[in-house]
């Protein structure tokens, strides 16, 4: 069966962006007769509420679509370990993509990457995953007793693991992160009225350190709720994604300097 690989940004607990993509493109892309993989770049929202029916309903909606979803952890969702500890019998750890992933038995086509930095192989592309980010609405959420996860960012031990992987496993074809390296922060998209001095940029500075020293070809992230293809830099390409446009992974990996964002859309 033919494999197709896609990239998409934050969907925040709504299957609608994927459903729209499927309905619009199922015949053109032969989605019903292909094995489809969609990498979601954090803030998926599958493990957000942890109580009630919200998460279960969302996972059920995703599972109706003909995709295997590969979920990177963002800031607006729990760590997989936390969810597994609550229901250890309902989860399993699987060796796949030359690494370890985590799957809820009831929803086998929703796969979760490691809570910390890890190396995978997605369609022959050697990939470094760097999950986590800071919630700029942290204090708003805390004041109103809304969901917020104190371990949303990588801790120092995990950051050191990421550095070790970069030293020992590079070069990489692809890097996946939820937020972006510091120098690539889209300051024009920062929330108006938010005092930026209150924002913890630890993750962005860490990713900046990683990016500066790393041998890689492509890097893609979500978090900022917009699509943006950054200027080509010595054969390397940086891509920011939200939930409106699905990108074809092969097109992104093989794009040339003269191509634009529209050339890599699925």
PDB file of C-alpha atoms in Angstrom:
ATOM      1  CA  UNK A   1       0.000   0.000   0.000  1.00  0.00           C
ATOM      2  CA  UNK A   2       1.228   3.472  -0.861  1.00  0.00           C
ATOM      3  CA  UNK A   3       2.405   5.576   2.091  1.00  0.00           C
ATOM      4  CA  UNK A   4       1.701   9.292   2.383  1.00  0.00           C
ATOM      5  CA  UNK A   5       3.161  11.510   5.101  1.00  0.00           C
ATOM      6  CA  UNK A   6       1.822  14.880   6.200  1.00  0.00           C
ATOM      7  CA  UNK A   7       2.573  17.685   8.671  1.00  0.00           C
ATOM      8  CA  UNK A   8       0.051  19.833  10.561  1.00  0.00           C
ATOM      9  CA  UNK A   9       0.234  22.299  13.444  1.00  0.00           C
ATOM     10  CA  UNK A  10      -1.913  22.842  16.550  1.00  0.00           C
ATOM     11  CA  UNK A  11      -5.446  21.465  16.345  1.00  0.00           C
ATOM     12  CA  UNK A  12      -6.341  22.007  20.031  1.00  0.00           C
ATOM     13  CA  UNK A  13      -8.808  19.199  20.535  1.00  0.00           C
ATOM     14  CA  UNK A  14     -10.701  19.606  17.258  1.00  0.00           C
ATOM     15  CA  UNK A  15     -10.720  16.983  14.514  1.00  0.00           C
ATOM     16  CA  UNK A  16     -12.275  19.489  12.104  1.00  0.00           C
ATOM     17  CA  UNK A  17      -9.025  20.600  10.368  1.00  0.00           C
ATOM     18  CA  UNK A  18      -8.170  16.988   9.563  1.00  0.00           C
ATOM     19  CA  UNK A  19     -11.737  16.157   8.570  1.00  0.00           C
ATOM     20  CA  UNK A  20     -11.803  19.142   6.206  1.00  0.00           C
ATOM     21  CA  UNK A  21      -8.501  18.097   4.630  1.00  0.00           C
ATOM     22  CA  UNK A  22      -9.774  14.556   4.176  1.00  0.00           C
ATOM     23  CA  UNK A  23     -13.104  15.538   2.620  1.00  0.00           C
ATOM     24  CA  UNK A  24     -11.476  18.024   0.262  1.00  0.00           C
ATOM     25  CA  UNK A  25      -8.626  15.778  -0.873  1.00  0.00           C
ATOM     26  CA  UNK A  26      -9.666  12.142  -0.426  1.00  0.00           C
ATOM     27  CA  UNK A  27     -10.150  11.507  -4.146  1.00  0.00           C
ATOM     28  CA  UNK A  28      -7.273  13.630  -5.446  1.00  0.00           C
ATOM     29  CA  UNK A  29      -4.802  12.066  -3.004  1.00  0.00           C
ATOM     30  CA  UNK A  30      -6.439   8.603  -2.888  1.00  0.00           C
ATOM     31  CA  UNK A  31      -6.547   8.828   0.891  1.00  0.00           C
ATOM     32  CA  UNK A  32      -8.916   5.879   1.270  1.00  0.00           C
ATOM     33  CA  UNK A  33      -6.540   3.511  -0.505  1.00  0.00           C
ATOM     34  CA  UNK A  34      -3.270   4.760   1.021  1.00  0.00           C
ATOM     35  CA  UNK A  35      -1.562   4.352   4.365  1.00  0.00           C
ATOM     36  CA  UNK A  36      -1.601   7.907   5.687  1.00  0.00           C
ATOM     37  CA  UNK A  37       0.596   9.294   8.457  1.00  0.00           C
ATOM     38  CA  UNK A  38       0.059  12.758   9.902  1.00  0.00           C
ATOM     39  CA  UNK A  39       2.634  14.294  12.238  1.00  0.00           C
ATOM     40  CA  UNK A  40       0.969  16.784  14.587  1.00  0.00           C
ATOM     41  CA  UNK A  41       3.343  19.425  15.939  1.00  0.00           C
ATOM     42  CA  UNK A  42       2.030  19.739  19.489  1.00  0.00           C
ATOM     43  CA  UNK A  43      -1.082  21.106  21.204  1.00  0.00           C
ATOM     44  CA  UNK A  44      -3.008  18.235  19.702  1.00  0.00           C
ATOM     45  CA  UNK A  45      -5.336  18.277  22.689  1.00  0.00           C
ATOM     46  CA  UNK A  46      -5.843  14.517  22.917  1.00  0.00           C
ATOM     47  CA  UNK A  47      -4.623  14.401  26.527  1.00  0.00           C
ATOM     48  CA  UNK A  48      -5.773  17.813  27.683  1.00  0.00           C
ATOM     49  CA  UNK A  49      -8.693  17.473  30.097  1.00  0.00           C
ATOM     50  CA  UNK A  50      -7.829  14.027  31.552  1.00  0.00           C
ATOM     51  CA  UNK A  51     -11.257  13.924  33.222  1.00  0.00           C
ATOM     52  CA  UNK A  52     -14.763  13.768  31.800  1.00  0.00           C
ATOM     53  CA  UNK A  53     -15.550  12.857  28.190  1.00  0.00           C
ATOM     54  CA  UNK A  54     -13.759  15.624  26.268  1.00  0.00           C
ATOM     55  CA  UNK A  55     -10.560  13.733  25.477  1.00  0.00           C
ATOM     56  CA  UNK A  56     -12.365  10.479  24.688  1.00  0.00           C
ATOM     57  CA  UNK A  57     -14.762  12.183  22.288  1.00  0.00           C
ATOM     58  CA  UNK A  58     -11.916  13.917  20.461  1.00  0.00           C
ATOM     59  CA  UNK A  59      -9.868  10.731  20.151  1.00  0.00           C
ATOM     60  CA  UNK A  60     -12.930   8.917  18.834  1.00  0.00           C
ATOM     61  CA  UNK A  61     -13.435  11.588  16.171  1.00  0.00           C
ATOM     62  CA  UNK A  62      -9.795  11.426  15.086  1.00  0.00           C
ATOM     63  CA  UNK A  63      -9.918   7.635  14.941  1.00  0.00           C
ATOM     64  CA  UNK A  64     -12.722   7.700  12.365  1.00  0.00           C
ATOM     65  CA  UNK A  65     -10.357   9.295   9.845  1.00  0.00           C
ATOM     66  CA  UNK A  66      -7.962   7.171   7.714  1.00  0.00           C
ATOM     67  CA  UNK A  67      -4.748   8.429   9.279  1.00  0.00           C
ATOM     68  CA  UNK A  68      -2.182   7.330  11.800  1.00  0.00           C
ATOM     69  CA  UNK A  69      -1.565  10.404  13.945  1.00  0.00           C
ATOM     70  CA  UNK A  70       1.919  10.918  15.366  1.00  0.00           C
ATOM     71  CA  UNK A  71       1.662  13.401  18.222  1.00  0.00           C
ATOM     72  CA  UNK A  72       4.435  15.630  19.494  1.00  0.00           C
ATOM     73  CA  UNK A  73       3.769  17.065  22.950  1.00  0.00           C
ATOM     74  CA  UNK A  74       3.041  20.782  23.139  1.00  0.00           C
ATOM     75  CA  UNK A  75       2.285  22.920  26.187  1.00  0.00           C
ATOM     76  CA  UNK A  76      -1.508  22.584  26.243  1.00  0.00           C
ATOM     77  CA  UNK A  77      -1.562  18.857  27.016  1.00  0.00           C
ATOM     78  CA  UNK A  78      -0.366  16.382  29.588  1.00  0.00           C
ATOM     79  CA  UNK A  79       2.795  14.366  29.394  1.00  0.00           C
ATOM     80  CA  UNK A  80       2.102  10.845  28.187  1.00  0.00           C
ATOM     81  CA  UNK A  81       3.683   9.358  31.321  1.00  0.00           C
ATOM     82  CA  UNK A  82       1.111  11.165  33.464  1.00  0.00           C
ATOM     83  CA  UNK A  83      -1.759   9.716  31.451  1.00  0.00           C
ATOM     84  CA  UNK A  84      -0.233   6.237  31.422  1.00  0.00           C
ATOM     85  CA  UNK A  85       0.253   6.299  35.191  1.00  0.00           C
ATOM     86  CA  UNK A  86      -3.462   7.000  35.614  1.00  0.00           C
ATOM     87  CA  UNK A  87      -4.430   3.984  33.508  1.00  0.00           C
ATOM     88  CA  UNK A  88      -1.404   1.696  33.067  1.00  0.00           C
ATOM     89  CA  UNK A  89      -3.475  -1.193  31.745  1.00  0.00           C
ATOM     90  CA  UNK A  90      -4.888   0.923  28.949  1.00  0.00           C
ATOM     91  CA  UNK A  91      -1.576   1.858  27.374  1.00  0.00           C
ATOM     92  CA  UNK A  92       1.407   0.167  25.796  1.00  0.00           C
ATOM     93  CA  UNK A  93       4.903   1.120  24.739  1.00  0.00           C
ATOM     94  CA  UNK A  94       5.744   0.084  21.189  1.00  0.00           C
ATOM     95  CA  UNK A  95       9.029  -0.030  19.286  1.00  0.00           C
ATOM     96  CA  UNK A  96       8.358   1.783  16.023  1.00  0.00           C
ATOM     97  CA  UNK A  97      10.065   4.298  13.732  1.00  0.00           C
ATOM     98  CA  UNK A  98      13.427   3.138  15.184  1.00  0.00           C
ATOM     99  CA  UNK A  99      12.367   4.463  18.593  1.00  0.00           C
ATOM    100  CA  UNK A 100       9.736   4.103  21.303  1.00  0.00           C
ATOM    101  CA  UNK A 101       6.201   5.437  20.991  1.00  0.00           C
ATOM    102  CA  UNK A 102       3.191   5.221  23.291  1.00  0.00           C
ATOM    103  CA  UNK A 103      -0.294   4.102  22.311  1.00  0.00           C
ATOM    104  CA  UNK A 104      -3.621   3.950  24.104  1.00  0.00           C
ATOM    105  CA  UNK A 105      -5.050   0.501  23.330  1.00  0.00           C
ATOM    106  CA  UNK A 106      -8.517   1.872  22.596  1.00  0.00           C
ATOM    107  CA  UNK A 107      -7.103   4.283  20.002  1.00  0.00           C
ATOM    108  CA  UNK A 108      -4.232   2.438  18.252  1.00  0.00           C
ATOM    109  CA  UNK A 109      -3.944   4.945  15.399  1.00  0.00           C
ATOM    110  CA  UNK A 110      -3.091   7.847  17.713  1.00  0.00           C
ATOM    111  CA  UNK A 111       0.592   7.565  18.580  1.00  0.00           C
ATOM    112  CA  UNK A 112       2.540   9.701  21.028  1.00  0.00           C
ATOM    113  CA  UNK A 113       6.217  10.539  20.867  1.00  0.00           C
ATOM    114  CA  UNK A 114       8.425  10.605  23.956  1.00  0.00           C
ATOM    115  CA  UNK A 115       7.866  13.310  26.581  1.00  0.00           C
ATOM    116  CA  UNK A 116      11.509  14.319  26.237  1.00  0.00           C
ATOM    117  CA  UNK A 117      13.934  14.598  23.292  1.00  0.00           C
ATOM    118  CA  UNK A 118      14.116  11.484  21.122  1.00  0.00           C
ATOM    119  CA  UNK A 119      15.299  10.234  17.746  1.00  0.00           C
ATOM    120  CA  UNK A 120      12.999   8.566  15.203  1.00  0.00           C
ATOM    121  CA  UNK A 121      12.987   7.565  11.563  1.00  0.00           C
ATOM    122  CA  UNK A 122       9.939   8.792   9.668  1.00  0.00           C
ATOM    123  CA  UNK A 123       9.819   7.553   6.083  1.00  0.00           C
ATOM    124  CA  UNK A 124      13.624   7.254   5.953  1.00  0.00           C
ATOM    125  CA  UNK A 125      14.094  10.771   7.363  1.00  0.00           C
ATOM    126  CA  UNK A 126      16.208  10.742  10.513  1.00  0.00           C
ATOM    127  CA  UNK A 127      14.256  12.934  12.901  1.00  0.00           C
ATOM    128  CA  UNK A 128      14.934  14.660  16.213  1.00  0.00           C
ATOM    129  CA  UNK A 129      11.852  15.463  18.310  1.00  0.00           C
ATOM    130  CA  UNK A 130      12.030  18.279  20.870  1.00  0.00           C
ATOM    131  CA  UNK A 131       8.670  18.583  22.676  1.00  0.00           C
ATOM    132  CA  UNK A 132       7.302  21.150  25.102  1.00  0.00           C
ATOM    133  CA  UNK A 133       6.848  24.912  25.400  1.00  0.00           C
ATOM    134  CA  UNK A 134       5.844  27.654  27.824  1.00  0.00           C
ATOM    135  CA  UNK A 135       2.208  28.781  28.032  1.00  0.00           C
ATOM    136  CA  UNK A 136       2.074  32.554  27.683  1.00  0.00           C
ATOM    137  CA  UNK A 137      -1.387  32.422  29.266  1.00  0.00           C
ATOM    138  CA  UNK A 138      -0.057  30.569  32.318  1.00  0.00           C
ATOM    139  CA  UNK A 139      -1.060  33.184  34.897  1.00  0.00           C
ATOM    140  CA  UNK A 140      -4.478  33.682  33.293  1.00  0.00           C
ATOM    141  CA  UNK A 141      -5.090  29.942  33.535  1.00  0.00           C
ATOM    142  CA  UNK A 142      -3.839  29.704  37.102  1.00  0.00           C
ATOM    143  CA  UNK A 143      -5.984  32.617  38.273  1.00  0.00           C
ATOM    144  CA  UNK A 144      -9.107  31.020  36.805  1.00  0.00           C
ATOM    145  CA  UNK A 145      -8.257  27.430  37.770  1.00  0.00           C
ATOM    146  CA  UNK A 146      -8.044  26.376  34.139  1.00  0.00           C
ATOM    147  CA  UNK A 147      -5.954  23.475  32.898  1.00  0.00           C
ATOM    148  CA  UNK A 148      -2.222  24.139  32.976  1.00  0.00           C
ATOM    149  CA  UNK A 149       0.654  21.669  33.258  1.00  0.00           C
ATOM    150  CA  UNK A 150       3.622  22.698  35.377  1.00  0.00           C
ATOM    151  CA  UNK A 151       5.887  20.234  33.531  1.00  0.00           C
ATOM    152  CA  UNK A 152       4.998  21.649  30.107  1.00  0.00           C
ATOM    153  CA  UNK A 153       8.618  22.561  29.329  1.00  0.00           C
ATOM    154  CA  UNK A 154      11.636  20.276  29.183  1.00  0.00           C
ATOM    155  CA  UNK A 155      13.531  20.041  32.456  1.00  0.00           C
ATOM    156  CA  UNK A 156      17.298  20.412  32.661  1.00  0.00           C
ATOM    157  CA  UNK A 157      17.911  16.661  32.561  1.00  0.00           C
ATOM    158  CA  UNK A 158      15.834  16.382  29.403  1.00  0.00           C
ATOM    159  CA  UNK A 159      17.603  19.346  27.857  1.00  0.00           C
ATOM    160  CA  UNK A 160      20.939  17.662  28.485  1.00  0.00           C
ATOM    161  CA  UNK A 161      19.609  14.514  26.820  1.00  0.00           C
ATOM    162  CA  UNK A 162      18.759  16.629  23.786  1.00  0.00           C
ATOM    163  CA  UNK A 163      22.301  18.000  23.685  1.00  0.00           C
ATOM    164  CA  UNK A 164      23.691  14.468  23.928  1.00  0.00           C
ATOM    165  CA  UNK A 165      21.499  13.260  21.077  1.00  0.00           C
ATOM    166  CA  UNK A 166      22.709  16.160  18.952  1.00  0.00           C
ATOM    167  CA  UNK A 167      26.333  15.306  19.664  1.00  0.00           C
ATOM    168  CA  UNK A 168      25.972  11.587  19.061  1.00  0.00           C
ATOM    169  CA  UNK A 169      23.228  11.225  16.452  1.00  0.00           C
ATOM    170  CA  UNK A 170      23.651  14.168  14.052  1.00  0.00           C
ATOM    171  CA  UNK A 171      23.225  14.908  11.223  1.00  0.00           C
ATOM    172  CA  UNK A 172      19.426  14.985  11.107  1.00  0.00           C
ATOM    173  CA  UNK A 173      17.155  15.264   8.121  1.00  0.00           C
ATOM    174  CA  UNK A 174      14.294  16.711  10.146  1.00  0.00           C
ATOM    175  CA  UNK A 175      13.711  18.388  13.503  1.00  0.00           C
ATOM    176  CA  UNK A 176      10.245  18.571  15.083  1.00  0.00           C
ATOM    177  CA  UNK A 177       9.521  20.992  17.915  1.00  0.00           C
ATOM    178  CA  UNK A 178       6.438  22.675  19.292  1.00  0.00           C
ATOM    179  CA  UNK A 179       7.938  26.107  19.824  1.00  0.00           C
ATOM    180  CA  UNK A 180      10.884  27.509  17.874  1.00  0.00           C
ATOM    181  CA  UNK A 181      14.518  28.545  18.294  1.00  0.00           C
ATOM    182  CA  UNK A 182      14.837  32.013  19.830  1.00  0.00           C
ATOM    183  CA  UNK A 183      16.056  33.804  16.698  1.00  0.00           C
ATOM    184  CA  UNK A 184      13.029  32.556  14.757  1.00  0.00           C
ATOM    185  CA  UNK A 185      10.398  33.816  17.191  1.00  0.00           C
ATOM    186  CA  UNK A 186       7.663  35.590  15.181  1.00  0.00           C
ATOM    187  CA  UNK A 187       7.528  38.762  17.269  1.00  0.00           C
ATOM    188  CA  UNK A 188       4.858  40.194  14.966  1.00  0.00           C
ATOM    189  CA  UNK A 189       2.540  37.442  16.197  1.00  0.00           C
ATOM    190  CA  UNK A 190       3.066  38.054  19.914  1.00  0.00           C
ATOM    191  CA  UNK A 191      -0.156  38.729  21.814  1.00  0.00           C
ATOM    192  CA  UNK A 192      -0.916  42.428  22.066  1.00  0.00           C
ATOM    193  CA  UNK A 193      -1.051  43.676  25.620  1.00  0.00           C
ATOM    194  CA  UNK A 194       1.019  40.829  27.035  1.00  0.00           C
ATOM    195  CA  UNK A 195       4.075  41.976  28.970  1.00  0.00           C
ATOM    196  CA  UNK A 196       6.842  39.985  27.282  1.00  0.00           C
ATOM    197  CA  UNK A 197       9.050  40.328  30.357  1.00  0.00           C
ATOM    198  CA  UNK A 198       6.705  37.850  32.072  1.00  0.00           C
ATOM    199  CA  UNK A 199       7.195  35.225  29.357  1.00  0.00           C
ATOM    200  CA  UNK A 200       9.662  32.442  30.096  1.00  0.00           C
ATOM    201  CA  UNK A 201      11.783  31.959  26.972  1.00  0.00           C
ATOM    202  CA  UNK A 202      13.850  29.082  28.373  1.00  0.00           C
ATOM    203  CA  UNK A 203      12.661  26.654  25.709  1.00  0.00           C
ATOM    204  CA  UNK A 204      13.228  29.060  22.829  1.00  0.00           C
ATOM    205  CA  UNK A 205      16.749  29.851  24.027  1.00  0.00           C
ATOM    206  CA  UNK A 206      17.480  26.154  24.452  1.00  0.00           C
ATOM    207  CA  UNK A 207      16.225  25.403  20.948  1.00  0.00           C
ATOM    208  CA  UNK A 208      18.315  28.311  19.702  1.00  0.00           C
ATOM    209  CA  UNK A 209      21.394  26.697  21.213  1.00  0.00           C
ATOM    210  CA  UNK A 210      20.479  23.381  19.601  1.00  0.00           C
ATOM    211  CA  UNK A 211      19.771  24.932  16.208  1.00  0.00           C
ATOM    212  CA  UNK A 212      23.002  26.948  16.163  1.00  0.00           C
ATOM    213  CA  UNK A 213      25.161  23.860  16.641  1.00  0.00           C
ATOM    214  CA  UNK A 214      23.130  21.234  14.797  1.00  0.00           C
ATOM    215  CA  UNK A 215      23.647  19.775  11.343  1.00  0.00           C
ATOM    216  CA  UNK A 216      20.104  19.461   9.960  1.00  0.00           C
ATOM    217  CA  UNK A 217      18.136  20.005   6.729  1.00  0.00           C
ATOM    218  CA  UNK A 218      14.575  20.853   7.777  1.00  0.00           C
ATOM    219  CA  UNK A 219      12.946  22.079  10.989  1.00  0.00           C
ATOM    220  CA  UNK A 220       9.222  22.494  11.568  1.00  0.00           C
ATOM    221  CA  UNK A 221       7.214  23.738  14.555  1.00  0.00           C
ATOM    222  CA  UNK A 222       3.753  24.951  15.592  1.00  0.00           C
ATOM    223  CA  UNK A 223       2.719  26.991  18.664  1.00  0.00           C
ATOM    224  CA  UNK A 224       2.330  30.459  17.099  1.00  0.00           C
ATOM    225  CA  UNK A 225      -0.931  29.864  15.193  1.00  0.00           C
ATOM    226  CA  UNK A 226       0.241  30.869  11.730  1.00  0.00           C
ATOM    227  CA  UNK A 227       1.906  29.394   8.646  1.00  0.00           C
ATOM    228  CA  UNK A 228       5.301  30.753   7.677  1.00  0.00           C
ATOM    229  CA  UNK A 229       8.166  29.546   5.524  1.00  0.00           C
ATOM    230  CA  UNK A 230      11.375  31.225   6.648  1.00  0.00           C
ATOM    231  CA  UNK A 231      14.122  32.347   4.253  1.00  0.00           C
ATOM    232  CA  UNK A 232      16.314  29.587   2.874  1.00  0.00           C
ATOM    233  CA  UNK A 233      19.637  29.385   4.745  1.00  0.00           C
ATOM    234  CA  UNK A 234      22.518  27.327   3.335  1.00  0.00           C
ATOM    235  CA  UNK A 235      20.253  24.495   2.258  1.00  0.00           C
ATOM    236  CA  UNK A 236      18.300  24.507   5.519  1.00  0.00           C
ATOM    237  CA  UNK A 237      14.634  25.381   5.790  1.00  0.00           C
ATOM    238  CA  UNK A 238      12.509  26.433   8.798  1.00  0.00           C
ATOM    239  CA  UNK A 239       8.707  26.042   8.675  1.00  0.00           C
ATOM    240  CA  UNK A 240       5.987  27.222  11.068  1.00  0.00           C
ATOM    241  CA  UNK A 241       2.558  25.589  10.797  1.00  0.00           C
ATOM    242  CA  UNK A 242      -0.923  26.079  12.204  1.00  0.00           C
ATOM    243  CA  UNK A 243      -4.067  24.093  11.352  1.00  0.00           C
ATOM    244  CA  UNK A 244      -5.254  25.502   8.015  1.00  0.00           C
ATOM    245  CA  UNK A 245      -2.736  23.987   5.610  1.00  0.00           C
ATOM    246  CA  UNK A 246      -1.496  20.405   5.573  1.00  0.00           C
ATOM    247  CA  UNK A 247       2.044  20.036   4.240  1.00  0.00           C
ATOM    248  CA  UNK A 248       3.337  17.024   2.322  1.00  0.00           C
ATOM    249  CA  UNK A 249       6.430  15.771   4.140  1.00  0.00           C
ATOM    250  CA  UNK A 250       8.275  14.651   1.000  1.00  0.00           C
ATOM    251  CA  UNK A 251       7.654  17.979  -0.712  1.00  0.00           C
ATOM    252  CA  UNK A 252       8.993  19.821   2.327  1.00  0.00           C
ATOM    253  CA  UNK A 253      12.063  17.616   2.611  1.00  0.00           C
ATOM    254  CA  UNK A 254      12.906  17.909  -1.084  1.00  0.00           C
ATOM    255  CA  UNK A 255      11.966  21.521  -1.765  1.00  0.00           C
ATOM    256  CA  UNK A 256      14.405  23.884  -3.439  1.00  0.00           C
ATOM    257  CA  UNK A 257      15.388  27.443  -2.637  1.00  0.00           C
ATOM    258  CA  UNK A 258      13.137  28.828  -5.375  1.00  0.00           C
ATOM    259  CA  UNK A 259       9.994  27.115  -4.132  1.00  0.00           C
ATOM    260  CA  UNK A 260       7.386  28.737  -1.900  1.00  0.00           C
ATOM    261  CA  UNK A 261       4.964  27.590   0.779  1.00  0.00           C
ATOM    262  CA  UNK A 262       2.259  26.763  -1.751  1.00  0.00           C
ATOM    263  CA  UNK A 263       4.629  24.294  -3.427  1.00  0.00           C
ATOM    264  CA  UNK A 264       4.781  22.054  -0.364  1.00  0.00           C
ATOM    265  CA  UNK A 265       1.080  22.007   0.525  1.00  0.00           C
ATOM    266  CA  UNK A 266      -0.437  18.540   0.162  1.00  0.00           C
TER     267      UNK A 266
END
